[in-house]
Short mmCIF file of C-alpha atoms in Angstrom, two decimals:
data_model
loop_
_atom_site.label_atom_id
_atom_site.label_comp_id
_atom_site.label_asym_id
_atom_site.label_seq_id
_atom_site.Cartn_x
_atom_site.Cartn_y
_atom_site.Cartn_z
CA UNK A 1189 10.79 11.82 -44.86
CA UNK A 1190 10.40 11.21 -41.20
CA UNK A 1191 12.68 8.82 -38.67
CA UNK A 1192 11.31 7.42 -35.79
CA UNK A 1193 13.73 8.58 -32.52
CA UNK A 1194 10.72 7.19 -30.32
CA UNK A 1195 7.59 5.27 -30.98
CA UNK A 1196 5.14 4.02 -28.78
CA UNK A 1197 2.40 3.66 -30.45
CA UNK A 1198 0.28 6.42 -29.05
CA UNK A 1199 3.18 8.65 -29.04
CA UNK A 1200 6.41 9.31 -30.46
CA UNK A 1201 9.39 11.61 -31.43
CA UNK A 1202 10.06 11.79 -34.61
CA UNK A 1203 13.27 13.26 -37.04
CA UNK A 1204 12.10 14.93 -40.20
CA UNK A 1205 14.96 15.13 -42.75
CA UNK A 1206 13.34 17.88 -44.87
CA UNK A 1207 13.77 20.08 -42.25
CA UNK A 1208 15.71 19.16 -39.89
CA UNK A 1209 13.20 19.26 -37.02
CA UNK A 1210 12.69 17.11 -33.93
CA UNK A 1211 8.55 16.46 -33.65
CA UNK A 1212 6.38 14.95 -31.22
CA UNK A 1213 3.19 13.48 -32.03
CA UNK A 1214 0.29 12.42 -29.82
CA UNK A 1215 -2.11 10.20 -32.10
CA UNK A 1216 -5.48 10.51 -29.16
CA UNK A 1217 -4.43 14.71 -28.97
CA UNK A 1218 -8.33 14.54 -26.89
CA UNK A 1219 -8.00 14.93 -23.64
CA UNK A 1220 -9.20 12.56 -21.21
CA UNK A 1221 -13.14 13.29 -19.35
CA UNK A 1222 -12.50 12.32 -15.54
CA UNK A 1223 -15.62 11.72 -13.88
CA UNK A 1224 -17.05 10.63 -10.37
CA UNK A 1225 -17.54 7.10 -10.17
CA UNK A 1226 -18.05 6.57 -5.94
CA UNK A 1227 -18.94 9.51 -4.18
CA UNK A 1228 -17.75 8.42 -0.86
CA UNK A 1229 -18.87 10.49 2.59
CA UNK A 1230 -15.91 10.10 4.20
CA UNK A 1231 -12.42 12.55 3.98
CA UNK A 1232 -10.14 9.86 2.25
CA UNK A 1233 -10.41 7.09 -0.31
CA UNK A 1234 -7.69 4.48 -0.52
CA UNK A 1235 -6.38 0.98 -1.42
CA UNK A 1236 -7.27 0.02 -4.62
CA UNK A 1237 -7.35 -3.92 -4.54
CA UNK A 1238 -9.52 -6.41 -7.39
CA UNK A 1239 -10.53 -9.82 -5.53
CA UNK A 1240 -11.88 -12.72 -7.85
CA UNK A 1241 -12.39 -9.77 -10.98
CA UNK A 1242 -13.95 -7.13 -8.61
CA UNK A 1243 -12.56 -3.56 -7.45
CA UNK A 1244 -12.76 -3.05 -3.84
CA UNK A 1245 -11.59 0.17 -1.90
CA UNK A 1246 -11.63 1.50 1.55
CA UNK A 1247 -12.61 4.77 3.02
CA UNK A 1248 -11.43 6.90 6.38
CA UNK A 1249 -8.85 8.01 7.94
CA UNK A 1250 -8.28 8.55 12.08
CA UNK A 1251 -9.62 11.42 12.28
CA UNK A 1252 -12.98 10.20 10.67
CA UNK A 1253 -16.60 10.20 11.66
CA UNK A 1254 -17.05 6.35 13.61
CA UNK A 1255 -18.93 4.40 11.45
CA UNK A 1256 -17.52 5.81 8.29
CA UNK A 1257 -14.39 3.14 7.73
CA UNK A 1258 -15.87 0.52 5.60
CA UNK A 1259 -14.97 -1.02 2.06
CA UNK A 1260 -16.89 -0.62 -1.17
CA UNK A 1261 -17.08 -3.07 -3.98
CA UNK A 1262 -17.77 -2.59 -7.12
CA UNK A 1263 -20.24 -5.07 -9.25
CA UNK A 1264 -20.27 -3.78 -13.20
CA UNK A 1265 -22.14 -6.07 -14.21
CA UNK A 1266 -25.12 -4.74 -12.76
CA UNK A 1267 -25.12 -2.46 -16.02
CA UNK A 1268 -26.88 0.54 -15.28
CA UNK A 1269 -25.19 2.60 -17.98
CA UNK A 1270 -24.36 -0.43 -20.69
CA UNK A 1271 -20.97 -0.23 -20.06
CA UNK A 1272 -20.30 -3.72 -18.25
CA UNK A 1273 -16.41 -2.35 -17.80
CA UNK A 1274 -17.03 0.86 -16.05
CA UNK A 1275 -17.45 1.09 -12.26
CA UNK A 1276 -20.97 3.56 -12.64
CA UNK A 1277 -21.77 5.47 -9.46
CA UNK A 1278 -24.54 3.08 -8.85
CA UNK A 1279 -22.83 0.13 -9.21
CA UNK A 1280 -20.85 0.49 -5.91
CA UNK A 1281 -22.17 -1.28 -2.43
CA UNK A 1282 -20.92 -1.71 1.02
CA UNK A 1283 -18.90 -4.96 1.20
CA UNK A 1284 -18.33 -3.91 5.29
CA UNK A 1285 -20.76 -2.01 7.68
CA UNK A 1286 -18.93 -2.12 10.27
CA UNK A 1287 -20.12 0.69 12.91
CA UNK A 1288 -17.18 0.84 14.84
CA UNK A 1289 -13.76 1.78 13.03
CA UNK A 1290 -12.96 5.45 11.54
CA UNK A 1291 -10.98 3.95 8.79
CA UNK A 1292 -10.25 0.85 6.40
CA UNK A 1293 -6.91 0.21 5.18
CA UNK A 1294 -6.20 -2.17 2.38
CA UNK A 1295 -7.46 -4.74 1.45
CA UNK A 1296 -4.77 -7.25 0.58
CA UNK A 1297 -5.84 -10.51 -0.87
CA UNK A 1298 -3.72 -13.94 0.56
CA UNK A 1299 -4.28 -17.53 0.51
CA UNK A 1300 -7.51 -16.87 -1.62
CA UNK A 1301 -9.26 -14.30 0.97
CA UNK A 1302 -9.34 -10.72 1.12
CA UNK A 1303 -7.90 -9.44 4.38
CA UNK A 1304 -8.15 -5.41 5.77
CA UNK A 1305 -6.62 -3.31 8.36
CA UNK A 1306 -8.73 -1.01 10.55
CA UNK A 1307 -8.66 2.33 12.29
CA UNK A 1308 -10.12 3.32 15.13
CA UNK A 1309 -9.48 6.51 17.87
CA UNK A 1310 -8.90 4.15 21.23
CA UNK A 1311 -7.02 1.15 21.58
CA UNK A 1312 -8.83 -1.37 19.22
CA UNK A 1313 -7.84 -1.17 15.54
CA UNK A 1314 -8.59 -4.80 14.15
CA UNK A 1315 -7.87 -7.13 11.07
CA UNK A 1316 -10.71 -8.27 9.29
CA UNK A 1317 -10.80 -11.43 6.67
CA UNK A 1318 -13.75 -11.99 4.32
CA UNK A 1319 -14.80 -15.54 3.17
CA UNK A 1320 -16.81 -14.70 0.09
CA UNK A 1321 -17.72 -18.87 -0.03
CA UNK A 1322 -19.60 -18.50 2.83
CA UNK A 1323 -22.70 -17.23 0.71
CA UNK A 1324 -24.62 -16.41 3.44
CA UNK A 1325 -26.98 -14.04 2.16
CA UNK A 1326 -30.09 -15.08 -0.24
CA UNK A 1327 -29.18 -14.24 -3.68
CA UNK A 1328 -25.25 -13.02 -3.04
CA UNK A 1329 -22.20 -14.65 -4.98
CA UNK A 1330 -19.51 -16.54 -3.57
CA UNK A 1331 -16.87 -14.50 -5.58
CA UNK A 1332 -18.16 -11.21 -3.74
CA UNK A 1333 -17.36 -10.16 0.13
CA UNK A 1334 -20.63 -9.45 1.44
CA UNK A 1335 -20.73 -7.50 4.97
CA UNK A 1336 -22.11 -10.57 6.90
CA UNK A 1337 -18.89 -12.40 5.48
CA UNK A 1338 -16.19 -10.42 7.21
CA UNK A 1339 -14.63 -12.15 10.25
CA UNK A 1340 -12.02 -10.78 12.87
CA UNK A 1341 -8.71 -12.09 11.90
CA UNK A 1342 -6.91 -10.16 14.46
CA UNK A 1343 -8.17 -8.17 17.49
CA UNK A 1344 -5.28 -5.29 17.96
CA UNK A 1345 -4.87 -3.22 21.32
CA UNK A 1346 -3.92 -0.07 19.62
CA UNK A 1347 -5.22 2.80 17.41
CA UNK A 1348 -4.62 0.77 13.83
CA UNK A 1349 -3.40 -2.42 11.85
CA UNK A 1350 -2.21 -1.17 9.12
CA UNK A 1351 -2.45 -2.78 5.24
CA UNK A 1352 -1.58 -6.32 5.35
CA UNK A 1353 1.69 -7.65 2.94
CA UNK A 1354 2.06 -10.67 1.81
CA UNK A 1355 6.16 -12.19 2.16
CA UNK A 1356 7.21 -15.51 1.87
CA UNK A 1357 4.03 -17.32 2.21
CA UNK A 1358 3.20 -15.32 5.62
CA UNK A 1359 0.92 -12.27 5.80
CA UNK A 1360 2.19 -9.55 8.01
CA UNK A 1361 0.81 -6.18 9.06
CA UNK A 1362 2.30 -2.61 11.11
CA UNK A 1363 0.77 -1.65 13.62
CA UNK A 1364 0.15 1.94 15.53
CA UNK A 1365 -0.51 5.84 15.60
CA UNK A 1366 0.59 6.57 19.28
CA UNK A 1367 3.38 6.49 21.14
CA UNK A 1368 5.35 3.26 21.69
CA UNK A 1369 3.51 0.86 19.84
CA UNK A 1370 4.46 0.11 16.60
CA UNK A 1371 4.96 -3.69 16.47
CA UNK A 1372 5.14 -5.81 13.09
CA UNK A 1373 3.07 -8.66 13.29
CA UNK A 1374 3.22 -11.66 11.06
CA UNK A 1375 0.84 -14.60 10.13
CA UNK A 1376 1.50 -18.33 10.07
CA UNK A 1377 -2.18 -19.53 9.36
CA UNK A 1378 -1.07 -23.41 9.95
CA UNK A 1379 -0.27 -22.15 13.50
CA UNK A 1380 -4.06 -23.34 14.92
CA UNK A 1381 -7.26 -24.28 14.01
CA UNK A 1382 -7.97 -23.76 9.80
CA UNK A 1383 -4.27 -23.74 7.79
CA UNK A 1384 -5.71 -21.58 4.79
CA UNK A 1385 -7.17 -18.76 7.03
CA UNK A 1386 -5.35 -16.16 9.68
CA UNK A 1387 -6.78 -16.37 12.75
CA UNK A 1388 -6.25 -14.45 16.07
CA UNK A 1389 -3.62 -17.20 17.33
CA UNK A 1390 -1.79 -17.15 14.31
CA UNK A 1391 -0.73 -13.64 14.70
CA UNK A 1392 2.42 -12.81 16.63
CA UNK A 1393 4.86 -10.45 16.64
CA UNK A 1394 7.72 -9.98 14.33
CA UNK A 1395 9.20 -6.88 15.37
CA UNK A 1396 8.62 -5.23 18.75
CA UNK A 1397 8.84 -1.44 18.00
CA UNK A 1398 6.94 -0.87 21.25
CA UNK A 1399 10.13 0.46 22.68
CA UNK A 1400 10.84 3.60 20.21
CA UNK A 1401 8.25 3.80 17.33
CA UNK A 1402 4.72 5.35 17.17
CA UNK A 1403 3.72 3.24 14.27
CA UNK A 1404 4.92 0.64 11.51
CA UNK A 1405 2.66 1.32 8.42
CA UNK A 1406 4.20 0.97 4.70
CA UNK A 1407 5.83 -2.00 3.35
CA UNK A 1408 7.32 -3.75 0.29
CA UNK A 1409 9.51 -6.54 -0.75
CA UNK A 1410 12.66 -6.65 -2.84
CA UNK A 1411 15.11 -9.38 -3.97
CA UNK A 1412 13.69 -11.47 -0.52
CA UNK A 1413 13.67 -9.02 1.66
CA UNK A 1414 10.82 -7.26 3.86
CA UNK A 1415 10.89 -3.61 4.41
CA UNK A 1416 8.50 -1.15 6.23
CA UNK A 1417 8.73 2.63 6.83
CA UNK A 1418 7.35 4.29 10.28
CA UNK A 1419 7.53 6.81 12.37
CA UNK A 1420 9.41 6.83 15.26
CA UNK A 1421 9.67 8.41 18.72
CA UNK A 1422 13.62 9.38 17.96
CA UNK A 1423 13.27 12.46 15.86
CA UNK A 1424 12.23 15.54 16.09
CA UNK A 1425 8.52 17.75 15.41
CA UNK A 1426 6.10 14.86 15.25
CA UNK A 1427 8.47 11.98 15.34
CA UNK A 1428 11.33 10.71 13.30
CA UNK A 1429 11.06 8.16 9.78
CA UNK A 1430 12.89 4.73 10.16
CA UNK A 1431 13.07 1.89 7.09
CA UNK A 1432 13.31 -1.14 8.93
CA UNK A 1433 14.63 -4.32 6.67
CA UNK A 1434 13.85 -7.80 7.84
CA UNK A 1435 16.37 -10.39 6.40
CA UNK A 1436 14.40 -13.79 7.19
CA UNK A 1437 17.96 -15.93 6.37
CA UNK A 1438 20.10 -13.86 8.62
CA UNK A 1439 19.65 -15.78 12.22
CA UNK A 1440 18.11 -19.70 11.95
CA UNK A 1441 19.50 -20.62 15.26
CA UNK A 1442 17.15 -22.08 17.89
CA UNK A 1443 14.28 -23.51 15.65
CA UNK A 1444 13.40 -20.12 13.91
CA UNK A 1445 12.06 -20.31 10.38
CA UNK A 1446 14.38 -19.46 7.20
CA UNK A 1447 11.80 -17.83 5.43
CA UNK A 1448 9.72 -16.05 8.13
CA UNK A 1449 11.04 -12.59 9.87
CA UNK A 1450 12.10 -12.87 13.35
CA UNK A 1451 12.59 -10.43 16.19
CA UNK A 1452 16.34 -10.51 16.08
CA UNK A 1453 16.23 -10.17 11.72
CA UNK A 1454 15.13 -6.80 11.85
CA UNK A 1455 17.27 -4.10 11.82
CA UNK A 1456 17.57 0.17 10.68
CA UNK A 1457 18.55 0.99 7.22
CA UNK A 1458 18.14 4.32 6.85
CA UNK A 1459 17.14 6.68 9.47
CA UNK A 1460 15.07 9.87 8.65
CA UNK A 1461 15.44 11.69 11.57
CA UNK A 1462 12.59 14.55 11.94
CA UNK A 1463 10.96 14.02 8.66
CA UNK A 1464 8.18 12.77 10.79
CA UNK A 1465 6.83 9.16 8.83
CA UNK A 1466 7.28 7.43 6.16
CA UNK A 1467 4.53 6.63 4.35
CA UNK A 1468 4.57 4.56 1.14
CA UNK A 1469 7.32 1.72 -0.18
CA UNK A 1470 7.18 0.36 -3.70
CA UNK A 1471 9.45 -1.13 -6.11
CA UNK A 1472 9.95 -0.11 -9.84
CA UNK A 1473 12.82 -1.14 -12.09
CA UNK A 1474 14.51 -3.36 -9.60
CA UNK A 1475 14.64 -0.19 -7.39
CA UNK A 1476 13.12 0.09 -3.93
CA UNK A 1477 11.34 3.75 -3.36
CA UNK A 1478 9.63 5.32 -0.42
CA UNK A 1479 8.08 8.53 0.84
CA UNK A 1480 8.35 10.76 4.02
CA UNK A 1481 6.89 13.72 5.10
CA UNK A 1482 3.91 15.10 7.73
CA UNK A 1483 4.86 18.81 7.80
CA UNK A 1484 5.34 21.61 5.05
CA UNK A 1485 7.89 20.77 2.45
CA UNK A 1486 8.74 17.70 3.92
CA UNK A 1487 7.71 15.13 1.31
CA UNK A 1488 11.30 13.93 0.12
CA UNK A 1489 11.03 10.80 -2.21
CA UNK A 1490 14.35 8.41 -1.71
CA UNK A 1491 15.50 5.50 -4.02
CA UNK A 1492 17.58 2.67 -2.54
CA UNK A 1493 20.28 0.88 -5.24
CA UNK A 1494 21.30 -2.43 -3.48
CA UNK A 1495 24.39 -2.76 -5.79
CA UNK A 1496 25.93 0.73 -5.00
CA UNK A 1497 27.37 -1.23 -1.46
CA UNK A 1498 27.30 -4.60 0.46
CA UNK A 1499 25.46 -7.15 -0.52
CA UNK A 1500 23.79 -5.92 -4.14
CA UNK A 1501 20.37 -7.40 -3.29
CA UNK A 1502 20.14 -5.82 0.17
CA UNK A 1503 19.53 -2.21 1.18
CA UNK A 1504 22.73 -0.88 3.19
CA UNK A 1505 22.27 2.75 4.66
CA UNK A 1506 24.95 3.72 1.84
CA UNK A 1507 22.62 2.49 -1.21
CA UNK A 1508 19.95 5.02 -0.19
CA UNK A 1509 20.04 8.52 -1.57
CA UNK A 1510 17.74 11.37 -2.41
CA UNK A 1511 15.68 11.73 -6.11
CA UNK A 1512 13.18 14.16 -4.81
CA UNK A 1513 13.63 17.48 -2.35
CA UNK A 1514 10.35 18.27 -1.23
CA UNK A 1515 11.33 21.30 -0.19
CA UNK A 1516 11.19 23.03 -3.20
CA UNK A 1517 7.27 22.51 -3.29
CA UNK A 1518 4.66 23.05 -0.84
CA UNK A 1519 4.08 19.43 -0.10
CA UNK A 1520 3.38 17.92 3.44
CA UNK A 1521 3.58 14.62 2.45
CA UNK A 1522 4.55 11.67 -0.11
CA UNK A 1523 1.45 9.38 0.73
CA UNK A 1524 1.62 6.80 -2.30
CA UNK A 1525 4.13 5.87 -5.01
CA UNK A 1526 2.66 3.56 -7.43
CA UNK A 1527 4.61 2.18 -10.59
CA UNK A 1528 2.11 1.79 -13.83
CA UNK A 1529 3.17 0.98 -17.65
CA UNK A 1530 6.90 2.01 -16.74
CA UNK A 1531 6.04 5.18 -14.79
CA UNK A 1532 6.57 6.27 -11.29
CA UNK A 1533 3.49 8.15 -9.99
CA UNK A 1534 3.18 9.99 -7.02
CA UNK A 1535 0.65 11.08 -4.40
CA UNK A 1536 1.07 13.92 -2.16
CA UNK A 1537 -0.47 15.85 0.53
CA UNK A 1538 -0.79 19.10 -0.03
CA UNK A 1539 0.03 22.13 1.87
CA UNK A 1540 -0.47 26.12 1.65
CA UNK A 1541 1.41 28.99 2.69
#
């Protein structure tokens, strides 16, 4: 007779009472094919995003080819291998073609659009916003983002916009690679013109970092409150890693908005020193993660718990502590953290000795 100490259906530990034994089973023991389903040309693929039932991702990074940052959609039901729930090499097409950025980052959908950050080498690293309604094309479907559907929502003066985030019925996005210019900027698309879309006078800025930090790039929010990771110009080797919290109900005086993030709502809640960036901020279990790291065994993972200090749904510098030493492995870099089904999983860049 068997007891079951854990059972979840495709696996489980399990007491036998005959002999005493603890057991694990595994009912789909096969293991899983991987196999290529985009075969992209440039270095890096990245953000993952469905839009109206349909994966899109982006390619590039800053050191890529001009030309090669662009997003891919995937259609399929074009069928080519009778699988109408499998993304099949051929079923992939350009939704951008734009010539001019080395990278795509994002997409983020908000308000019913699907809005992307850009990358380029110069001064010049953009927003874009797709309006899949516009149909222009013969033939194309207004639930797809076709390439002659992609506006500017934003044109940046630096290197990069980073992935947008939606918070508190605003859209905001980091900005910056170089030195001294990573400012946060936020949408208010009722600020001019159409009230459902973000254009280039609705953007301002939310956070001037162009005083310290070389870029503001990963972001999540947690019990109301915004946070992004960067690098900054105050530590040492490539730059330091701030996480910047933006509490939108801290300062309403003089006409500012309760529920946007001001200049003077943003301040430092943990400081990284030389860790040089951080890269990726999710929550998972009520717990607010992120990931630094940019040189050999670097890539530290840290978990905030609000209620350890303070106020228990804010992050105070004394919530934050350590889960992960990176430098026990040979990684560079934590460059995603992505809860699924109850799991953490992690992306890293790897390095060699």
């Amino acid at each position: 007779r068997t007891q079951a100490v854990i059972d979840k259906g495709d696996y489980g530990l399990y007491f036998d009472h005959t002999t005493g034994e603890l057991n694990f089973k595994l009912n789909n023991a096969s293991p899983s094919i991987w196999s290529i389903s985009y075969d992209g040309a440039s270095p890096l693929i990245r953000g993952f995003t469905v839009y109206n039932g349909y994966l899109y991702t982006s390619q590039g990074i800053g050191t890529s080819v001009i030309g090669e940052g662009n997003i891919f959609v995937c259609i399929p039901e074009r069928n080519t291998t009778g699988d109408t729930k499998v993304c099949d090499p051929d079923e992939w097409q350009n939704s951008t073609t734009r010539t001019i950025y080395r990278s795509m980052l994002g997409p983020t959908e908000f308000n019913g659009l699907l809005y992307a950050g850009t990358a380029v080498s110069t001064a010049g690293g953009d927003i874009l916003v797709c309006i899949p309604t516009r149909n222009i094309s013969a033939g194309s479907s207004p639930y797809i983002c076709e390439p002659d559907e992609w506006d500017t929502s934003y044109d940046g003066a630096q290197e990069v916009m980073h992935q947008p985030i939606v918070f508190n019925g605003r859209l905001y996005s980091g900005q910056g690679s170089g030195d001294f210019d990573g400012n946060i900027f936020v949408c208010d698309p009722d600020r001019s013109g159409n009230a459902t879309i973000c254009e280039n006078a609705d953007w301002a800025i939310s956070y001037d970092g162009s005083d310290s930090n070389f870029g503001a790039q990963a972001a999540a929010a947690m019990n109301g409150y915004l946070y992004f990771g960067g690098i900054t110009a105050t530590g040492g080797g490539l730059g330091g890693n701030n996480l910047f919290v933006c509490n939108p109900n801290s300062n309403t005086a003089g006409g500012t908005n309760a529920t946007r993030c001001d200049g003077d709502e943003w301040t430092t809640v943990y400081d990284g020193g030389g860790n040089d960036g951080i890269h990726t901020v999710t929550v998972f279990n009520n717990k607010l993660y992120f990931g630094e790291g940019d040189q050999l065994q670097n890539g530290n993972i840290y978990r905030c718990e609000p209620e350890r200090t303070g106020d228990i749904a804010l992050c105070d510098s004394g919530d934050i502590f350590r889960v992960y030493a990176g430098g026990n492995q040979f990684y560079e870099g934590i460059t995603e953290l992505h809860p699924y089904h109850g799991t953490l999983y992690i992306g890293t860049n790897g390095g060699s000795l």
